[in-house]
Short mmCIF file of C-alpha atoms and ligand atoms in Angstrom, two decimals:
data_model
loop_
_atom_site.label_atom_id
_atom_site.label_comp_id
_atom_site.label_asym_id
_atom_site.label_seq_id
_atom_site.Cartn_x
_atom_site.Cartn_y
_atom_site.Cartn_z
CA UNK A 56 0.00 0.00 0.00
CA UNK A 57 1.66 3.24 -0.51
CA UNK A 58 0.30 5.76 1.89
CA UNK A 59 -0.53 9.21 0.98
CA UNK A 60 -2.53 10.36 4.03
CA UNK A 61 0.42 12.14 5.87
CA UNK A 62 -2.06 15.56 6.52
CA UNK A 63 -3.71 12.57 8.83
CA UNK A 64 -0.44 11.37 10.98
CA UNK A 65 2.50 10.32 9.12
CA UNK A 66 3.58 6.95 8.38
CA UNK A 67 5.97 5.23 8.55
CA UNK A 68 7.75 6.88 11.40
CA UNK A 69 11.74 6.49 10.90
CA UNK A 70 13.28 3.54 12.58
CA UNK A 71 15.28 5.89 15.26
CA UNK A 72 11.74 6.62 16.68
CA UNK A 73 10.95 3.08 16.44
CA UNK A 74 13.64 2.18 18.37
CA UNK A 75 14.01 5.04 20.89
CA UNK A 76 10.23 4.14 21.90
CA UNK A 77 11.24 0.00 22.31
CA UNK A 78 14.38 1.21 23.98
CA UNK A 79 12.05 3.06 26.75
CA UNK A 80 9.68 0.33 26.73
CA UNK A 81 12.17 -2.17 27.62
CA UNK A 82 14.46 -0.67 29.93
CA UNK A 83 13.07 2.44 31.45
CA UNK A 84 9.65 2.75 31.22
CA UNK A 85 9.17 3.78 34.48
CA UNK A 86 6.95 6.72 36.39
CA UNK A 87 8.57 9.64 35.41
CA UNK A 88 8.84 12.39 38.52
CA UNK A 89 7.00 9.85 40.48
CA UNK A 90 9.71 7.91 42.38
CA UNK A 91 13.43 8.24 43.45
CA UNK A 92 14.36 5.09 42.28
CA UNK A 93 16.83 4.85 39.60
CA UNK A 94 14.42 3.90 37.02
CA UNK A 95 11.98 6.41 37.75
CA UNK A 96 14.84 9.18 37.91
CA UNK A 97 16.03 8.08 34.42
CA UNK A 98 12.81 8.26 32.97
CA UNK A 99 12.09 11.52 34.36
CA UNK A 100 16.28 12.82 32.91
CA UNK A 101 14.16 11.90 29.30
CA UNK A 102 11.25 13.14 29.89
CA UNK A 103 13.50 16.42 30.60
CA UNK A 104 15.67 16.29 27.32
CA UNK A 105 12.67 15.58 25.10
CA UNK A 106 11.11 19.15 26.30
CA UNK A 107 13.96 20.58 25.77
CA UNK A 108 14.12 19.27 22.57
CA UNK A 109 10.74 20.34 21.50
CA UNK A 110 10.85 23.41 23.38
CA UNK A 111 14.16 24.08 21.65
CA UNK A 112 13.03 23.21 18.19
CA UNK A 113 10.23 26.06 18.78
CA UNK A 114 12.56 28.45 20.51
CA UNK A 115 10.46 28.23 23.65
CA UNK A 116 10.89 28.07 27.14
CA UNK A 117 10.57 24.41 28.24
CA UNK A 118 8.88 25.52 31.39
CA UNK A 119 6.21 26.43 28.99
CA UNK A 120 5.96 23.25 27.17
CA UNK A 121 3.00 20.95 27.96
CA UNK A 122 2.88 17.37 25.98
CA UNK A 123 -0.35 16.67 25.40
CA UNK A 124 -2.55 13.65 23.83
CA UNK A 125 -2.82 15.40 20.16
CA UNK A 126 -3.17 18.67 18.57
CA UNK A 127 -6.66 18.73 19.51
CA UNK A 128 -6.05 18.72 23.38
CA UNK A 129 -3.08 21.02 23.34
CA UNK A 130 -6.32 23.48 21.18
CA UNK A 131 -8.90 22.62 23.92
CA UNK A 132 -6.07 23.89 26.56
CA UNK A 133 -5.04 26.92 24.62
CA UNK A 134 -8.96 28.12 24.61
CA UNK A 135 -10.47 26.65 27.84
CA UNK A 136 -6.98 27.79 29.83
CA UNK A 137 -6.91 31.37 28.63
CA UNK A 138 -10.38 31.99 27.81
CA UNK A 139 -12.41 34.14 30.02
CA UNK A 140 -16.21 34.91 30.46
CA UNK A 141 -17.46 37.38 27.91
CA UNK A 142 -14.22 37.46 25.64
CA UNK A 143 -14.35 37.37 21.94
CA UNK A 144 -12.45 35.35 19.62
CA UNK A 145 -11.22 35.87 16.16
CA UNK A 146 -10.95 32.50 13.57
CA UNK A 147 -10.56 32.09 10.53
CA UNK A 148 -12.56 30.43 7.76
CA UNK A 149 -10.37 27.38 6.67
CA UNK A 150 -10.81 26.22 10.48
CA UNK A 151 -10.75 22.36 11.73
CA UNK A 152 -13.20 21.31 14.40
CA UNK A 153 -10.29 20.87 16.75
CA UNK A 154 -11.20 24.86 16.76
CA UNK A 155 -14.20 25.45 15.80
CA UNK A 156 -15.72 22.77 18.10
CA UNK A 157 -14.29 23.87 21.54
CA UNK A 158 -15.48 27.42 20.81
CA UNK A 159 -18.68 26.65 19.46
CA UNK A 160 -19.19 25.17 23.01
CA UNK A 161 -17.57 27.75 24.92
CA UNK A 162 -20.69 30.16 22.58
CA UNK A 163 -23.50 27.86 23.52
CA UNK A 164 -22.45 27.44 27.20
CA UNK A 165 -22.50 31.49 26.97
CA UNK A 166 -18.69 31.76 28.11
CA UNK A 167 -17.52 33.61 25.23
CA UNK A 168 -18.54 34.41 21.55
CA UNK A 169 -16.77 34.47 18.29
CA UNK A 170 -16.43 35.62 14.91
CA UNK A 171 -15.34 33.79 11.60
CA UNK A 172 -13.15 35.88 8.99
CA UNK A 173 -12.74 34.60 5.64
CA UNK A 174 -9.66 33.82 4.26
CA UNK A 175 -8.66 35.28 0.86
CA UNK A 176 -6.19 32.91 -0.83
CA UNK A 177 -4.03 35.16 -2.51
CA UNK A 178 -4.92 38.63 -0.58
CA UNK A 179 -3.11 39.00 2.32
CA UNK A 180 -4.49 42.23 2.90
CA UNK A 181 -7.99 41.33 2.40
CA UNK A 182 -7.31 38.92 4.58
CA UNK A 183 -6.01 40.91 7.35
CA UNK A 184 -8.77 43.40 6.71
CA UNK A 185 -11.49 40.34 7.20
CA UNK A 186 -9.37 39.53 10.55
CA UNK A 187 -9.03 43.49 11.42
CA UNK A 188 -13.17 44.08 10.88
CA UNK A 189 -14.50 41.08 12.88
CA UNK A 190 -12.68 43.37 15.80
CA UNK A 191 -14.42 44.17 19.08
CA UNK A 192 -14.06 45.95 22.48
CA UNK A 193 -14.51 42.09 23.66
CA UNK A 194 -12.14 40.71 21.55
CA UNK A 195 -9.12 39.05 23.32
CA UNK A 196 -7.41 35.96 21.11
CA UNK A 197 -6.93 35.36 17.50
CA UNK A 198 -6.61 31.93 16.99
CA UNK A 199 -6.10 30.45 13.47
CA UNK A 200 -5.18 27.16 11.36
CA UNK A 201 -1.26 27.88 9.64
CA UNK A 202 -1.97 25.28 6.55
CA UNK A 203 -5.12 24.39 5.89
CA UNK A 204 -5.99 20.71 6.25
CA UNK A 205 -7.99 20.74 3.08
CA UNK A 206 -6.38 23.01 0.52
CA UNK A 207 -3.34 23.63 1.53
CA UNK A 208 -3.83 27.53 1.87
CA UNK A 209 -1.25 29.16 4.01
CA UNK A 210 -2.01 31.91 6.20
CA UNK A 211 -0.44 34.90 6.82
CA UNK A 212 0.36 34.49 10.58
CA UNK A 213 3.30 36.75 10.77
CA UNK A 214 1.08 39.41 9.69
CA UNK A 215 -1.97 38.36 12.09
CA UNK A 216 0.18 38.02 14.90
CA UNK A 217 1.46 41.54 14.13
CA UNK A 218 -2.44 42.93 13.41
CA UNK A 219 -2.95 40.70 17.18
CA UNK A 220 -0.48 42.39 19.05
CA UNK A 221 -1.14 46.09 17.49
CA UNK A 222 -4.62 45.56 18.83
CA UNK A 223 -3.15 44.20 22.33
CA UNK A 224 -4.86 40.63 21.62
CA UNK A 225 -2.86 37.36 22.11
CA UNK A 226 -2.62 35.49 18.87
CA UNK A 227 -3.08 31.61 18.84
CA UNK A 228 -1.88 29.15 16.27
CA UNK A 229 -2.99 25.58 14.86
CA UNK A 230 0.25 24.09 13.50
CA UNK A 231 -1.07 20.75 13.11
CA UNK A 232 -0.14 21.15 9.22
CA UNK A 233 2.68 23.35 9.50
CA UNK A 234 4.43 21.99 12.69
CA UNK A 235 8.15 20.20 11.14
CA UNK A 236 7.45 21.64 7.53
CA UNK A 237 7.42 25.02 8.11
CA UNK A 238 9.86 26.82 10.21
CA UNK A 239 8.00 28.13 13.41
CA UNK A 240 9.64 30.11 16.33
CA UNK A 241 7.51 31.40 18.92
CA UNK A 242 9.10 34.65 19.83
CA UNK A 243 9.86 35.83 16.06
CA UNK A 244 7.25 35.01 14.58
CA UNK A 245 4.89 36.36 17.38
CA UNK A 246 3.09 33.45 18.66
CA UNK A 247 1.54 33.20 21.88
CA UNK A 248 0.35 30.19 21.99
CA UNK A 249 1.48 27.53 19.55
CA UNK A 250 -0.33 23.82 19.53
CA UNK A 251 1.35 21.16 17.90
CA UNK A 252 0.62 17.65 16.88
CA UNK A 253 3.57 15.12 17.55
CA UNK A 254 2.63 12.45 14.72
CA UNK A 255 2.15 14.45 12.13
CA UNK A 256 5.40 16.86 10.52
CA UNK A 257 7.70 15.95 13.96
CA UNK A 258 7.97 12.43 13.16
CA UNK A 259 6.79 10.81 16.60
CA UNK A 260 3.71 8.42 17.23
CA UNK A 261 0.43 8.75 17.83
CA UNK A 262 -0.89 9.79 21.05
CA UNK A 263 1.70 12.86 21.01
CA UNK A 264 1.15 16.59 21.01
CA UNK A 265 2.08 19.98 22.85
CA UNK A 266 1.19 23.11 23.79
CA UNK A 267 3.74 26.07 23.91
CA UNK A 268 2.81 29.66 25.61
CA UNK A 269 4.79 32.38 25.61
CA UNK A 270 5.22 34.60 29.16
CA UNK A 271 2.75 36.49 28.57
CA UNK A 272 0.20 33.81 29.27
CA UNK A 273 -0.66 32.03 32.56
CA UNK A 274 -3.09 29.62 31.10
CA UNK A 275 -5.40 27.65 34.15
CA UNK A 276 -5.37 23.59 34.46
CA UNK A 277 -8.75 22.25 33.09
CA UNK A 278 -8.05 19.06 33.65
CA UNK A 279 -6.51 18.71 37.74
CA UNK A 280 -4.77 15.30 39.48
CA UNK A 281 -1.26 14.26 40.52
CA UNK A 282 1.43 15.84 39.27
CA UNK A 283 3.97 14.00 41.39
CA UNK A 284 5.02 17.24 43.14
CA UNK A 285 3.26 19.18 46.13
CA UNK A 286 1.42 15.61 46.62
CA UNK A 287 -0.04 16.79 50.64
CA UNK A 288 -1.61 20.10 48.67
CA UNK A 289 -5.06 20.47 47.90
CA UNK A 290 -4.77 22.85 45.21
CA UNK A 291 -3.23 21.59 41.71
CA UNK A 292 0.47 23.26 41.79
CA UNK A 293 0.70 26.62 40.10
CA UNK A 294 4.20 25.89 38.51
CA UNK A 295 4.53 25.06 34.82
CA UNK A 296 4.64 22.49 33.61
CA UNK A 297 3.13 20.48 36.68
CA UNK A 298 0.30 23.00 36.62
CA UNK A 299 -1.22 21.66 33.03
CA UNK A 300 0.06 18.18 33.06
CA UNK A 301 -1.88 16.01 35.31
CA UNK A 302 -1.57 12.13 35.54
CA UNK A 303 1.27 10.09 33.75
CA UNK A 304 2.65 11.32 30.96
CA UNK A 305 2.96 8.89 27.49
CA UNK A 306 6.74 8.60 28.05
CA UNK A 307 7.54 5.72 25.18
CA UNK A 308 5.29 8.23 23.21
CA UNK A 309 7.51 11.66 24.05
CA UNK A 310 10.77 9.83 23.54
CA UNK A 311 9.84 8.86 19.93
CA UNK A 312 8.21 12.72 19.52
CA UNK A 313 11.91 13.72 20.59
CA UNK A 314 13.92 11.68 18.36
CA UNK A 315 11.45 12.51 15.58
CA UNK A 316 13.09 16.23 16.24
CA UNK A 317 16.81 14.69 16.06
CA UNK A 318 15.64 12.86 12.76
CA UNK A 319 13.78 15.98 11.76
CA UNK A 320 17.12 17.90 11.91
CA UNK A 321 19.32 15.23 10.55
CA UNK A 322 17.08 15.13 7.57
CA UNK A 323 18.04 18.90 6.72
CA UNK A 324 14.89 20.69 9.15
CA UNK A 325 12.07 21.74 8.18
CA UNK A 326 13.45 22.83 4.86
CA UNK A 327 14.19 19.37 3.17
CA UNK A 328 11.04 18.14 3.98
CA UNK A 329 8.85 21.18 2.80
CA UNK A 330 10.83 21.26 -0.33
CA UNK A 331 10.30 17.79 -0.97
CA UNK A 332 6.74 17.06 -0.31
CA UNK A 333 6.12 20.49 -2.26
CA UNK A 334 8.18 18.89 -5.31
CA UNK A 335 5.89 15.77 -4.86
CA UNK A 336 2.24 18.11 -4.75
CA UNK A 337 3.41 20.07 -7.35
CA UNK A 338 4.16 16.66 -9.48
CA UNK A 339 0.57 15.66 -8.71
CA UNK A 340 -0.83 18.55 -9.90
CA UNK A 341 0.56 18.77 -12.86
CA UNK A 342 -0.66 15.33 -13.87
CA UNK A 343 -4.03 15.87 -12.39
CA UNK A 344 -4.05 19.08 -14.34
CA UNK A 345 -4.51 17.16 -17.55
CA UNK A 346 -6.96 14.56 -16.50
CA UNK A 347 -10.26 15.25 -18.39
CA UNK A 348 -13.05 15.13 -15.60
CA UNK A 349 -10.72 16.15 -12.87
CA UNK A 350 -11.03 19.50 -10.91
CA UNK A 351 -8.50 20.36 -8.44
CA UNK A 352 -9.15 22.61 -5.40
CA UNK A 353 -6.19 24.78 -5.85
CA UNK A 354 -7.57 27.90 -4.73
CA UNK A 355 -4.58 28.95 -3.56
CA UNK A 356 -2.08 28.44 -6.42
CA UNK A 357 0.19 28.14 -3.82
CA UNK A 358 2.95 26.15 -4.87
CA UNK A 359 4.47 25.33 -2.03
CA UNK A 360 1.62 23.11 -0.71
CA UNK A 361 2.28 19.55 0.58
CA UNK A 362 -1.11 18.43 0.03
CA UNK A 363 -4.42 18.68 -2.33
CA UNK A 364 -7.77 17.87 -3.03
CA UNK A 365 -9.84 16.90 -5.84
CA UNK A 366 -12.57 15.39 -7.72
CA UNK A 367 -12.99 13.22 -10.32
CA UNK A 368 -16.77 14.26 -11.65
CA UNK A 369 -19.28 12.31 -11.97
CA UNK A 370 -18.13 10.02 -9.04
CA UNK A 371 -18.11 10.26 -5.36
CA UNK A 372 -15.02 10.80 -3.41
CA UNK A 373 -15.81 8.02 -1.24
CA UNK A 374 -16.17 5.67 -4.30
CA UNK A 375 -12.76 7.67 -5.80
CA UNK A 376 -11.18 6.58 -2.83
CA UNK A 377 -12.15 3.41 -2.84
CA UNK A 378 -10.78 2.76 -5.87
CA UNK A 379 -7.85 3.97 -5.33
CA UNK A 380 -7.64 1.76 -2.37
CA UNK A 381 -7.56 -1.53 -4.90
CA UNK A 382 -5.34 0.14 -7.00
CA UNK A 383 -3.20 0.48 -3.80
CA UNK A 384 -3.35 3.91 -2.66
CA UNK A 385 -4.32 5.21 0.81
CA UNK A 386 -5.67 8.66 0.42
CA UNK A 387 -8.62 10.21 2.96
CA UNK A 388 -12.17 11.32 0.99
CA UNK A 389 -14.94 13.05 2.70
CA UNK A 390 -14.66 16.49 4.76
CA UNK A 391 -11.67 16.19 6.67
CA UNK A 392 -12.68 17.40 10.17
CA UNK A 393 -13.26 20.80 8.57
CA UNK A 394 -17.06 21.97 8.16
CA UNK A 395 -16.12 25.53 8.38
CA UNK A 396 -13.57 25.41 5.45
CA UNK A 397 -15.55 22.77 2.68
CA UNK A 398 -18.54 25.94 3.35
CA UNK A 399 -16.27 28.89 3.07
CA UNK A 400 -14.49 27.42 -0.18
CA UNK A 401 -18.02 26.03 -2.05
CA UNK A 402 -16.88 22.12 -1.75
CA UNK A 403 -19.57 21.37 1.06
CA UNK A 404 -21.61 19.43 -1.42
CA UNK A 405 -19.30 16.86 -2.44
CA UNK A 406 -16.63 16.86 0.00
CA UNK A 407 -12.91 16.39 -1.23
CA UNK A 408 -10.38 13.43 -1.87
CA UNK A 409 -7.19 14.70 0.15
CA UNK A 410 -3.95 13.45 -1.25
CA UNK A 411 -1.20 14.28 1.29
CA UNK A 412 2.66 12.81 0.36
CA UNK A 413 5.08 12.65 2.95
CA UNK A 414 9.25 12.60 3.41
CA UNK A 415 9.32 8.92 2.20
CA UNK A 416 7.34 9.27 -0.47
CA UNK A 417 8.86 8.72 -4.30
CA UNK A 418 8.27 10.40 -7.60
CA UNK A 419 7.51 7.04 -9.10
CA UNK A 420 4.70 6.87 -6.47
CA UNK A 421 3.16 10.24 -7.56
CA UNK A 422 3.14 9.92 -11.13
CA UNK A 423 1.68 5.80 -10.47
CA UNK A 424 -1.00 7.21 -8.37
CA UNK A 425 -1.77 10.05 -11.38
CA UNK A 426 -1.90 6.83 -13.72
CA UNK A 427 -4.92 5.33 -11.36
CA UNK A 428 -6.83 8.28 -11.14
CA UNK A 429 -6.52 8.39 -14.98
CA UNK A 430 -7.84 5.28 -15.13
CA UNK A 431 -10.68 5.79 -12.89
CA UNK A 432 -11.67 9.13 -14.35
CA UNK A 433 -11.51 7.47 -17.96
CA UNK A 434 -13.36 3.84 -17.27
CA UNK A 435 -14.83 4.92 -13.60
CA UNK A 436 -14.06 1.19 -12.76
CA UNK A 437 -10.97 -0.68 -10.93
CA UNK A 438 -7.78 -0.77 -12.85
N1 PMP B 603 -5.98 21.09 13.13
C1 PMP B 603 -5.76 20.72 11.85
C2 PMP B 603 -5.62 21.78 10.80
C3 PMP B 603 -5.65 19.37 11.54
O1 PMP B 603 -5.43 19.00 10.28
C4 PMP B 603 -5.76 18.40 12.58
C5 PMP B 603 -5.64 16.93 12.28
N2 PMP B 603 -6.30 16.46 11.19
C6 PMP B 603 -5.99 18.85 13.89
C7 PMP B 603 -6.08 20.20 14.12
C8 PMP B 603 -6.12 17.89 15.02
O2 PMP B 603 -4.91 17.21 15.23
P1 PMP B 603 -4.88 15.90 16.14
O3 PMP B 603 -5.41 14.80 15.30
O4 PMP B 603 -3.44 15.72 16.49
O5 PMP B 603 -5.70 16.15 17.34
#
């Protein structure tokens, strides 16, 4: 099967992850910070170097690091932690529900309300002005997607988080697409709060993720426990990291996140991969370009993209996947998690196929995979 559903987690994961997570499993999986026994204490020395790591990787301060489950929990912390009664929130239109879901409930619990600005592939500054007029005395947090899960479509956060801070608002940022292919620091770039998947663009397994706030922010626990410090206290410690990171950590899980960094920067950084998985897109358009019957959803012309979507017309993208399941390919069809962006972009109908190639992918894969959907657009039966 050759997988091209890396915008869902990548896979494979390189063998120094692998083997860094069986290496903890076997000899050191132990309760890290919650014993003084040697195993515990070398469990807790990695759970130390892998924030560093990430923390370092995202020029943040490790204090400020909080693994998480997935992108979507280190999200749900970013809003429910800093969030307050009666604030307003700024998105954007290319949203996933990882964002759009928490604050729809924060609306309909009445804790806060929020506004949607459209996204205007290609116009920055129509953008911004979308962002810029959704503005109220209320408004305290914009929070937006980087890449967009669906198209592709980067935004311009440098320029938000500059519109953000002119307007004394924190600005928020989904990197679930963006995290390991596009180079993100949180103090240059102007991030306040950055939320990360681990098993997507960083290489480690599922079951990772992480939140990073800058020290501006003091975000509250919303989930509370044992932290394996202050254990005769009532009240869930108020130092970082303890304060957000209740219960035992997924240590085989953060040891393969971390040496998906060291294979991350091996590889070349964020760089290599971007410019190869934007060589492979830009291969698959091409071909798809020429396909009678197929319409790509390239809104953005971008052409740095690592992913796309398309159709073939006239059949479903669930049947289009399908088929390109026997032929052997593993690409996601449907609406990718992302209500807000299949309305905003006119594909709410029909829904997309996603095609998403990753580091280990192969040009020979790309242009076989343009062959099936040939195929299927020309016969609309199995090749
Ligand atoms: N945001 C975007 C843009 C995504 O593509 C995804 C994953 N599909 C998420 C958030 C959620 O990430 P996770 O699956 O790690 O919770």
């Amino acid at each position: 099967m050759i997988y091209l559903d890396n915008a869902a987690t990548t896979f494979p994961k390189p063998a120094c992850v692998r083997n860094a997570m069986a290496q903890c499993m076997n000899c050191y999986a132990a309760n890290p910070g919650r014993g003084a026994h040697p195993l515990s204490m070398r469990a807790s020395e990695a759970l130390f170097d892998a924030r560093n790591t990430l923390a370092g990787f995202f020029g943040a301060d490790p204090v400020r690091t909080i693994f998480t489950a997935n992108c979507t929990h280190a999200i749900n912390y970013a809003l429910k932690g800093v969030l307050q009664k009666g604030d307003h929130v700024i998105i954007s239109s290319l949203e996933h529900n990882a964002v759009f879901r928490p604050l729809y409930q924060m609306k309909t619990n009445g804790t806060i309300t929020f506004d949607v600005a459209k996204v205007v592939p290609n116009d920055d500054e129509q953008t911004l002005q979308n962002f810029a007029a959704c503005m109220n005395d209320r408004t305290r947090l914009i929070f937006c997607t980087h890449v967009s899960n669906i198209f592709g479509t980067e935004l311009p956060i440098r320029k938000l988080a500059a519109l953000a801070h002119k307007n004394g608002l924190l600005f928020g940022l989904d990197a679930a697409q963006s995290a390991g292919v596009f180079p993100l620091q949180m103090g240059t770039d102007g991030i306040d709060l950055l939320c990360v998947p681990g098993h997507k663009g960083l290489f480690g397994p599922m079951g990772t993720g992480a939140l990073l706030f800058g020290e501006n922010i003091a975000p509250v626990s919303i989930m509370e426990g044992g932290t394996g410090s202050l254990s005769m206290q009532a009240e869930q410690p108020n130092e970082y990291p303890d304060r957000l990171e209740s219960g035992t950590v997924n240590l085989p899980g953060i040891v393969g996140l971390a040496a998906g960094i060291h294979f991350l920067n091996r590889a070349g950084g964020c760089a290599a991969v971007h410019e190869w998985e934007a060589f492979l897109t830009n291969t698959l358009k091409e071909d798809l370009s020429v396909i009678r019957g197929v319409r790509q959803f390239d809104l953005v012309q971008n052409k740095d993209a690592s992913l796309l979507s398309f159709v073939i017309d006239g059949v479903s993208v669930e049947e289009t996947a399908e088929l390109l399941g026997t032929c052997g390919f593993a690409v996601r069809a449907g609406f990718h998690c992302a209500a807000l962006a299949h309305t905003s972009m006119g594909t709410a109908e029909t829904g997309t196929v996603r095609v998403s190639p990753g580091f280990f992918n192969t040009k020979k894969q790309i242009k076989n995979f343009s062959f099936s959907v040939n195929q299927i657009a020309m016969e609309k039966k199995v090749c």
